[in-house]
mmCIF file of C-alpha atoms in Angstrom:
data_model
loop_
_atom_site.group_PDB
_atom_site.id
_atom_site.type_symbol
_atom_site.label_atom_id
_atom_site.label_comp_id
_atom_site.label_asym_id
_atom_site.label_seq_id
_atom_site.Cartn_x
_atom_site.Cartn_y
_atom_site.Cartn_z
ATOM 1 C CA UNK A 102 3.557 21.200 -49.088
ATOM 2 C CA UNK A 103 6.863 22.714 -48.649
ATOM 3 C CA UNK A 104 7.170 26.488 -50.099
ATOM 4 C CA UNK A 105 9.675 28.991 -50.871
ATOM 5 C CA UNK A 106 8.815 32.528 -49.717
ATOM 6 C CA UNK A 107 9.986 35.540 -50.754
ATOM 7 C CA UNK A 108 9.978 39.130 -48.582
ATOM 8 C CA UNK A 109 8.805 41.757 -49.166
ATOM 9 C CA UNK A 110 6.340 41.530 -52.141
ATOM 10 C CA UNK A 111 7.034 44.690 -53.372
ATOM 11 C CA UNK A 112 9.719 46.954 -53.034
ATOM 12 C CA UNK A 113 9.938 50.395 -54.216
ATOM 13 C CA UNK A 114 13.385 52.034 -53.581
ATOM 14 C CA UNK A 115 15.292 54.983 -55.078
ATOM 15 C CA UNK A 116 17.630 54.881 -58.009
ATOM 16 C CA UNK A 117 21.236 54.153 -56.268
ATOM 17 C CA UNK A 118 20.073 52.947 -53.678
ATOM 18 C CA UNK A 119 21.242 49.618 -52.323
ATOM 19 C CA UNK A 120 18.476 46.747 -51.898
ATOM 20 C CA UNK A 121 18.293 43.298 -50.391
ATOM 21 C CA UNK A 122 15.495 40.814 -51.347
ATOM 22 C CA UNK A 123 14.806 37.707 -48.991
ATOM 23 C CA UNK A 124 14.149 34.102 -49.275
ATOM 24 C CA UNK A 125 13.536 31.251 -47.516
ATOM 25 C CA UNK A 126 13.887 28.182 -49.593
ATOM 26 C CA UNK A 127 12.488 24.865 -48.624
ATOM 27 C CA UNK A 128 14.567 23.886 -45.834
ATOM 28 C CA UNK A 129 16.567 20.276 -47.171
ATOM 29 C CA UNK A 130 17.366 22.413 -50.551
ATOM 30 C CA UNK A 131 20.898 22.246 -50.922
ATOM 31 C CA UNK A 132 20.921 24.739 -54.340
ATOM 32 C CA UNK A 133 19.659 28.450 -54.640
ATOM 33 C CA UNK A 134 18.213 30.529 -57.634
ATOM 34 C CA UNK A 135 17.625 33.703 -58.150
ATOM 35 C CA UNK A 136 16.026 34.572 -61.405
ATOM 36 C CA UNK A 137 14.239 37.821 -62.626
ATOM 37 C CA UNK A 138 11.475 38.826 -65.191
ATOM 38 C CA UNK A 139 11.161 42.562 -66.669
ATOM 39 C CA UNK A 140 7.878 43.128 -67.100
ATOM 40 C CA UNK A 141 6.544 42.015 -70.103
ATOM 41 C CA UNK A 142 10.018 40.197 -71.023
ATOM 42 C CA UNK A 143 11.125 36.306 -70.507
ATOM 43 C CA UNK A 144 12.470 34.792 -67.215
ATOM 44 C CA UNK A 145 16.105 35.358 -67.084
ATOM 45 C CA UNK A 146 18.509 33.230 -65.193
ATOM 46 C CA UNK A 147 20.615 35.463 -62.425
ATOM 47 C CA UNK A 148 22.602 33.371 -60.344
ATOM 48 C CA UNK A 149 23.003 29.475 -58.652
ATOM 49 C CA UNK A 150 24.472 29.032 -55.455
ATOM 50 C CA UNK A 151 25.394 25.920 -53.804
ATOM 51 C CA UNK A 152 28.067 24.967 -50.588
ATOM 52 C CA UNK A 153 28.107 28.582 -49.618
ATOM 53 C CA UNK A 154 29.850 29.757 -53.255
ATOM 54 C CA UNK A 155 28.405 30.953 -56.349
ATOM 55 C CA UNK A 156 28.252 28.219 -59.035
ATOM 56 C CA UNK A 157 26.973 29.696 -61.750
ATOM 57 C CA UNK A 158 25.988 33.094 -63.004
ATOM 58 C CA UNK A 159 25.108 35.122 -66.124
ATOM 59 C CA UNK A 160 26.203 38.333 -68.136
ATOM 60 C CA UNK A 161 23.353 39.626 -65.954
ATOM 61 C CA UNK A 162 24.585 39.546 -62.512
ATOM 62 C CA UNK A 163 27.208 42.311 -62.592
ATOM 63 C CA UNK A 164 29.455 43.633 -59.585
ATOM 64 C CA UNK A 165 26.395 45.765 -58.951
ATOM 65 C CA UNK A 166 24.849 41.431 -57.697
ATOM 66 C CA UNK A 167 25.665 39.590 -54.673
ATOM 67 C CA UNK A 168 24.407 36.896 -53.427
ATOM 68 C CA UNK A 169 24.567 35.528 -49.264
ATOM 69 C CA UNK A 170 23.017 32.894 -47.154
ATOM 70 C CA UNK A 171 23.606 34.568 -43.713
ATOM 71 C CA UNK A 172 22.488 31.754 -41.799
ATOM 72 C CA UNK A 173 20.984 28.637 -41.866
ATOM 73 C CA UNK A 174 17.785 28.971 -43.669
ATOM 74 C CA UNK A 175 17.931 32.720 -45.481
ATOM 75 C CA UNK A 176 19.039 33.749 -49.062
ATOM 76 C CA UNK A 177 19.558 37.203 -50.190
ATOM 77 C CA UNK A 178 19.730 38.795 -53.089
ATOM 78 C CA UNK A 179 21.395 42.232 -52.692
ATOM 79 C CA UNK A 180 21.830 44.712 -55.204
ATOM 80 C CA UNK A 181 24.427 47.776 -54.155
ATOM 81 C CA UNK A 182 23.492 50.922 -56.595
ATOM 82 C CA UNK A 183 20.098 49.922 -58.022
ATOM 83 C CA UNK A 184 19.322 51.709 -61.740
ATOM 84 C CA UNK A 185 16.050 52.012 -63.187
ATOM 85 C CA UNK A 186 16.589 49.339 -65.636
ATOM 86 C CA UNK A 187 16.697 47.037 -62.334
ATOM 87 C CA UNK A 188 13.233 47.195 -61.759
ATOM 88 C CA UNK A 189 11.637 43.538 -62.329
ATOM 89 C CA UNK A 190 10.073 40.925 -60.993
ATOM 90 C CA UNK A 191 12.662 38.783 -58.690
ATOM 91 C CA UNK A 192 12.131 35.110 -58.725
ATOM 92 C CA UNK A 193 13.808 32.786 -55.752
ATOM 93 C CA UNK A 194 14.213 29.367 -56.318
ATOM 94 C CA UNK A 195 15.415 26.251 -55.078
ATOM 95 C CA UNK A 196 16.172 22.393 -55.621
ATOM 96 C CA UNK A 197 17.674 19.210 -53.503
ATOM 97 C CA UNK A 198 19.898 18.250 -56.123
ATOM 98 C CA UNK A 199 21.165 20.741 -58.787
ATOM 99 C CA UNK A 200 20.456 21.671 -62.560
ATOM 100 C CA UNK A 201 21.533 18.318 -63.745
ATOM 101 C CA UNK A 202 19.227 15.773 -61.542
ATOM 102 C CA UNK A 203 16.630 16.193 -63.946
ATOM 103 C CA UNK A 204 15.104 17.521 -60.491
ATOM 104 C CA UNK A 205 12.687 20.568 -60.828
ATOM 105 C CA UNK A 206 12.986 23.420 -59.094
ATOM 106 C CA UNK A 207 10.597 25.002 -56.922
ATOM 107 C CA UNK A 208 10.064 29.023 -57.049
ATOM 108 C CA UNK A 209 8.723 31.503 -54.376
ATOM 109 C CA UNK A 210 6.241 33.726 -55.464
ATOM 110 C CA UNK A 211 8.602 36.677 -56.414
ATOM 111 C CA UNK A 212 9.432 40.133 -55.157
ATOM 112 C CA UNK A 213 8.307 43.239 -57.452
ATOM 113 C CA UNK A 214 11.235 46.103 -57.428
ATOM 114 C CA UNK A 215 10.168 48.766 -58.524
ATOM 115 C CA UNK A 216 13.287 51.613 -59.095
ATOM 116 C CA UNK A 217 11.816 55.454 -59.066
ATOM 117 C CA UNK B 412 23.938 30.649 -78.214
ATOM 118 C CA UNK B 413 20.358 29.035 -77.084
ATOM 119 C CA UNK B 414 17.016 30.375 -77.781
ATOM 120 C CA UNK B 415 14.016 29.613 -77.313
ATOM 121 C CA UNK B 416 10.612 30.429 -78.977
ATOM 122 C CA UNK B 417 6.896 29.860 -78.085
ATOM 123 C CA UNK B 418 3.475 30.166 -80.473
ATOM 124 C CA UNK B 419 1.366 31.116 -80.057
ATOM 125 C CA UNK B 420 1.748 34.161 -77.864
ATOM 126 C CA UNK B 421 -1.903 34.072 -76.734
ATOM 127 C CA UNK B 422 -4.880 31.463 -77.051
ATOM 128 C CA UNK B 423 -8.012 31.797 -76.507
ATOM 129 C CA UNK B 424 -10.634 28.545 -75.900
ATOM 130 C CA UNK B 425 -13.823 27.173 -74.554
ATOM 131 C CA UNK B 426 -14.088 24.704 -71.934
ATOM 132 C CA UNK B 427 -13.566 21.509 -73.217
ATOM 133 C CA UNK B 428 -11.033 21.394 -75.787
ATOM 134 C CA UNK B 429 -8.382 20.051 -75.993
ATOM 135 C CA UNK B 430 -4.975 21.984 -77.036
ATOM 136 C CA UNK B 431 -1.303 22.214 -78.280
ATOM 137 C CA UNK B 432 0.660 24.483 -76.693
ATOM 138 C CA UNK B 433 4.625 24.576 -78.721
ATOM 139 C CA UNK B 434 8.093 25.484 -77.725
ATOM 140 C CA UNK B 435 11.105 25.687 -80.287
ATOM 141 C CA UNK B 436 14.429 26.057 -78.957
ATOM 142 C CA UNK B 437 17.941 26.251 -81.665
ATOM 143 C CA UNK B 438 20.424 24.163 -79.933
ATOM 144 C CA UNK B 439 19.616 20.239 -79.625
ATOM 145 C CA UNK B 440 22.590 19.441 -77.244
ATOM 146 C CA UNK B 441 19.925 20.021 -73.903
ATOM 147 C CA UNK B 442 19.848 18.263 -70.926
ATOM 148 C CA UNK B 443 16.161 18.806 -70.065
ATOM 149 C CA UNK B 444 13.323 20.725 -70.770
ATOM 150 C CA UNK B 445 10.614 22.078 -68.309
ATOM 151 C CA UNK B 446 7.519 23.542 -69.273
ATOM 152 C CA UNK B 447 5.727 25.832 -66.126
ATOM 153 C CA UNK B 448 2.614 27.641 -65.049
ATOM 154 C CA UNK B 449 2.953 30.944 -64.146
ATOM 155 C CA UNK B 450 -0.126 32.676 -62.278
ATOM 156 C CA UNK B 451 -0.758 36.383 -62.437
ATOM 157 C CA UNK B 452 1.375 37.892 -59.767
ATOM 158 C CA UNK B 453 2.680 34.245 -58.677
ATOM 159 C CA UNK B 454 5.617 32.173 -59.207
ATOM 160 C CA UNK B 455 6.751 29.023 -61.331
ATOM 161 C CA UNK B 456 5.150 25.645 -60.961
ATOM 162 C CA UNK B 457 7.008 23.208 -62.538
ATOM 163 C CA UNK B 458 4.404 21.048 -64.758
ATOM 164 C CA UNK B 459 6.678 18.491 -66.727
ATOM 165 C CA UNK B 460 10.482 17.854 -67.075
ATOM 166 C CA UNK B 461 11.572 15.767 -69.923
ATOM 167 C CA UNK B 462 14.732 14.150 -70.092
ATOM 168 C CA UNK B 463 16.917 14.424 -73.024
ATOM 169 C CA UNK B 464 16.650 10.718 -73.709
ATOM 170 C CA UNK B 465 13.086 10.515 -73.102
ATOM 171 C CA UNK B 466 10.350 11.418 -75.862
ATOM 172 C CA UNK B 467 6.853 12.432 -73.728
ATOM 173 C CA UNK B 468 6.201 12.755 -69.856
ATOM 174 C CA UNK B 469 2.879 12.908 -68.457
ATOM 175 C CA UNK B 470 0.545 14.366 -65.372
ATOM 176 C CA UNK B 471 -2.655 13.985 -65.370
ATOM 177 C CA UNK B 472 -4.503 15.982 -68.357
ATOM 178 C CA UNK B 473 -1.090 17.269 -69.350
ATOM 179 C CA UNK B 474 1.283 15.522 -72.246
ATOM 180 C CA UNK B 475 4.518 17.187 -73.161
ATOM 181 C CA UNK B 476 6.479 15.095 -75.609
ATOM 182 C CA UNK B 477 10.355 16.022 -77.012
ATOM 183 C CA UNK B 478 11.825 16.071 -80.796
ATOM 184 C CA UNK B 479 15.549 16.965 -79.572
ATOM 185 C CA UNK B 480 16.687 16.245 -83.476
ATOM 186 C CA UNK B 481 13.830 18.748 -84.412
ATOM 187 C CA UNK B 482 14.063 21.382 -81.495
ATOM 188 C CA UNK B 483 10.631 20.971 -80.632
ATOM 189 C CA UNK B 484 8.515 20.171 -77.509
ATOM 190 C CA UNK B 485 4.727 20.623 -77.376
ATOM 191 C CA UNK B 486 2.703 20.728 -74.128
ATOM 192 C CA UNK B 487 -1.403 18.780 -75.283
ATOM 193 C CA UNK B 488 -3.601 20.071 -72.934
ATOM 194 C CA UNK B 489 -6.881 17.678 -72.696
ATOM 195 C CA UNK B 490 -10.050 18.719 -71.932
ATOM 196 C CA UNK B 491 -9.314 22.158 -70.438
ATOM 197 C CA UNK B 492 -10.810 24.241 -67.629
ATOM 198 C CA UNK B 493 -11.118 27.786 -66.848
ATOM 199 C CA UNK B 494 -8.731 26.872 -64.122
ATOM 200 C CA UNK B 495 -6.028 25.841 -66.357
ATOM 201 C CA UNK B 496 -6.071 29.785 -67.391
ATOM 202 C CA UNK B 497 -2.592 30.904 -66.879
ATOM 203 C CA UNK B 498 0.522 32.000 -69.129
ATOM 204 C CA UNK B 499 2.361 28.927 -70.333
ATOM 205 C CA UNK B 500 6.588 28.907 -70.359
ATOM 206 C CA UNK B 501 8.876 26.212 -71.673
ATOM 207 C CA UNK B 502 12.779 26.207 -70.293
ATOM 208 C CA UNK B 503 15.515 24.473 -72.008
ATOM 209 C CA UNK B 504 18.621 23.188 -70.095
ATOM 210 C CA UNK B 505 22.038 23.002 -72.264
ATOM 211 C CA UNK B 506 24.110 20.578 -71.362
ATOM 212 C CA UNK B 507 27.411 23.579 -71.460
ATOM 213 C CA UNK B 508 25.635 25.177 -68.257
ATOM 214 C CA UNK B 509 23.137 28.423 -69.766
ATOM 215 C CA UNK B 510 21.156 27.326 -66.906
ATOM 216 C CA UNK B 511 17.978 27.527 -68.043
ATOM 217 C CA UNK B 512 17.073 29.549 -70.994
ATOM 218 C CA UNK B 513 13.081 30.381 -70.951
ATOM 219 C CA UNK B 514 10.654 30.929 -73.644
ATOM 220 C CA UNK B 515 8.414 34.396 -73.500
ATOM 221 C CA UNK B 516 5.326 31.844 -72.939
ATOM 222 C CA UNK B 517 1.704 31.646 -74.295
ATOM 223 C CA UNK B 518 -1.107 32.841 -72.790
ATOM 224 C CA UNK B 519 -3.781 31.074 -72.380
ATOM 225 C CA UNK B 520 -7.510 31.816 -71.176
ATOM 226 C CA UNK B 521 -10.214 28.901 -70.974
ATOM 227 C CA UNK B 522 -14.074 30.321 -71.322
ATOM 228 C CA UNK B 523 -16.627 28.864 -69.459
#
């Protein structure tokens, strides 16, 4: 079955530093998530993307957030000056159809930033 | 301003029984509601999505049914296995775009 993969598993990276996370959703997925989970604390919805533009996104994802698909099959997270409080669990996801096709989505297995 | 609530945090069961896993949420104008798996150190597999105009889905030993009017959803787990061990999280979809607003999940461990 189809999966999304995320790269690396774990990042460790120093405070103000800038950071990209990787995935590679399921190839005929036409919308993007990126989600994130403090440890110990509920998922959190970051950011959709869909036809190359941002179509959604929460308090969360600051100026600090941006979001890319470089090419054809890639979707990055980047974050530009990362703080401590950054440091979370980073959840990819994506769908064929969007939110509202009653559709699920399907997530990669996360990345693990960890901010020192 | 959506939220959404689990019990219980953590359960606890032999092999064999069946259970009720619940998920409360404070606005009743949703579009859907998902309930997932989540693995230690793994992603989200989506288990059930329920329509807003639909009362119960099911897969296989899993039953989630919907009270919209209520704010309720409860995921009935039959005859469980230590492999259904994993934490537990509902999502709710408004229909004014919140995306997806999670639950903090329940826990669940199945003894053998």
């Amino acid at each position: 079955e189809p999966e999304v993969t995320q790269t690396p598993s774990h990042q460790v990276t120093q405070m103000g530093q800038e950071v990209i996370l990787r995935c590679v959703p399921i190839s005929n997925h036409l919308y993007f998530y990126w989600y994130r989970q403090i440890l110990g604390q509920k998922v959190e919805f970051l950011v959709s993307f869909y036809n190359n533009e941002i179509s959604e996104k929460s308090e969360i994802f600051d100026d600090q957030f941006s979001v890319e698909r470089p090419d054809g099959s890639n979707f990055t997270l980047k974050i530009r000056s990362t703080k401590l409080e950054d440091s979370a669990m980073y959840f990819c996801a994506s769908s064929d159809l969007g939110h509202y096709s009653n559709q699920p989505q399907h997530f990669g297995d996360g990345t693990r930033l960890s901010i020192l | 301003k959506q939220e959404v609530t689990q019990i219980p945090a953590a359960l606890s069961v032999p092999e064999g029984e069946n259970l009720v896993l619940n998920c409360s949420f404070t606005d009743s104008a949703i579009y859907n509601l998902q309930w997932f798996r989540q693995d230690p150190g793994k992603g989200l597999t989506s288990l059930l999505l329920i329509q807003s105009s639909q009362r119960e889905q099911t897969s296989g030993r899993l039953n989630a049914s919907l009270d919209k009017s209520s704010g309720r959803s409860t995921l009935y787990i039959a005859a469980s296995q230590p492999g259904d061990s994993a934490t537990y999280l509902c999502a709710v979809l408004s229909h004014y775009g919140q995306n997806f607003v999670f639950g903090p999940g329940t826990r669940l461990s199945v003894l053998p």
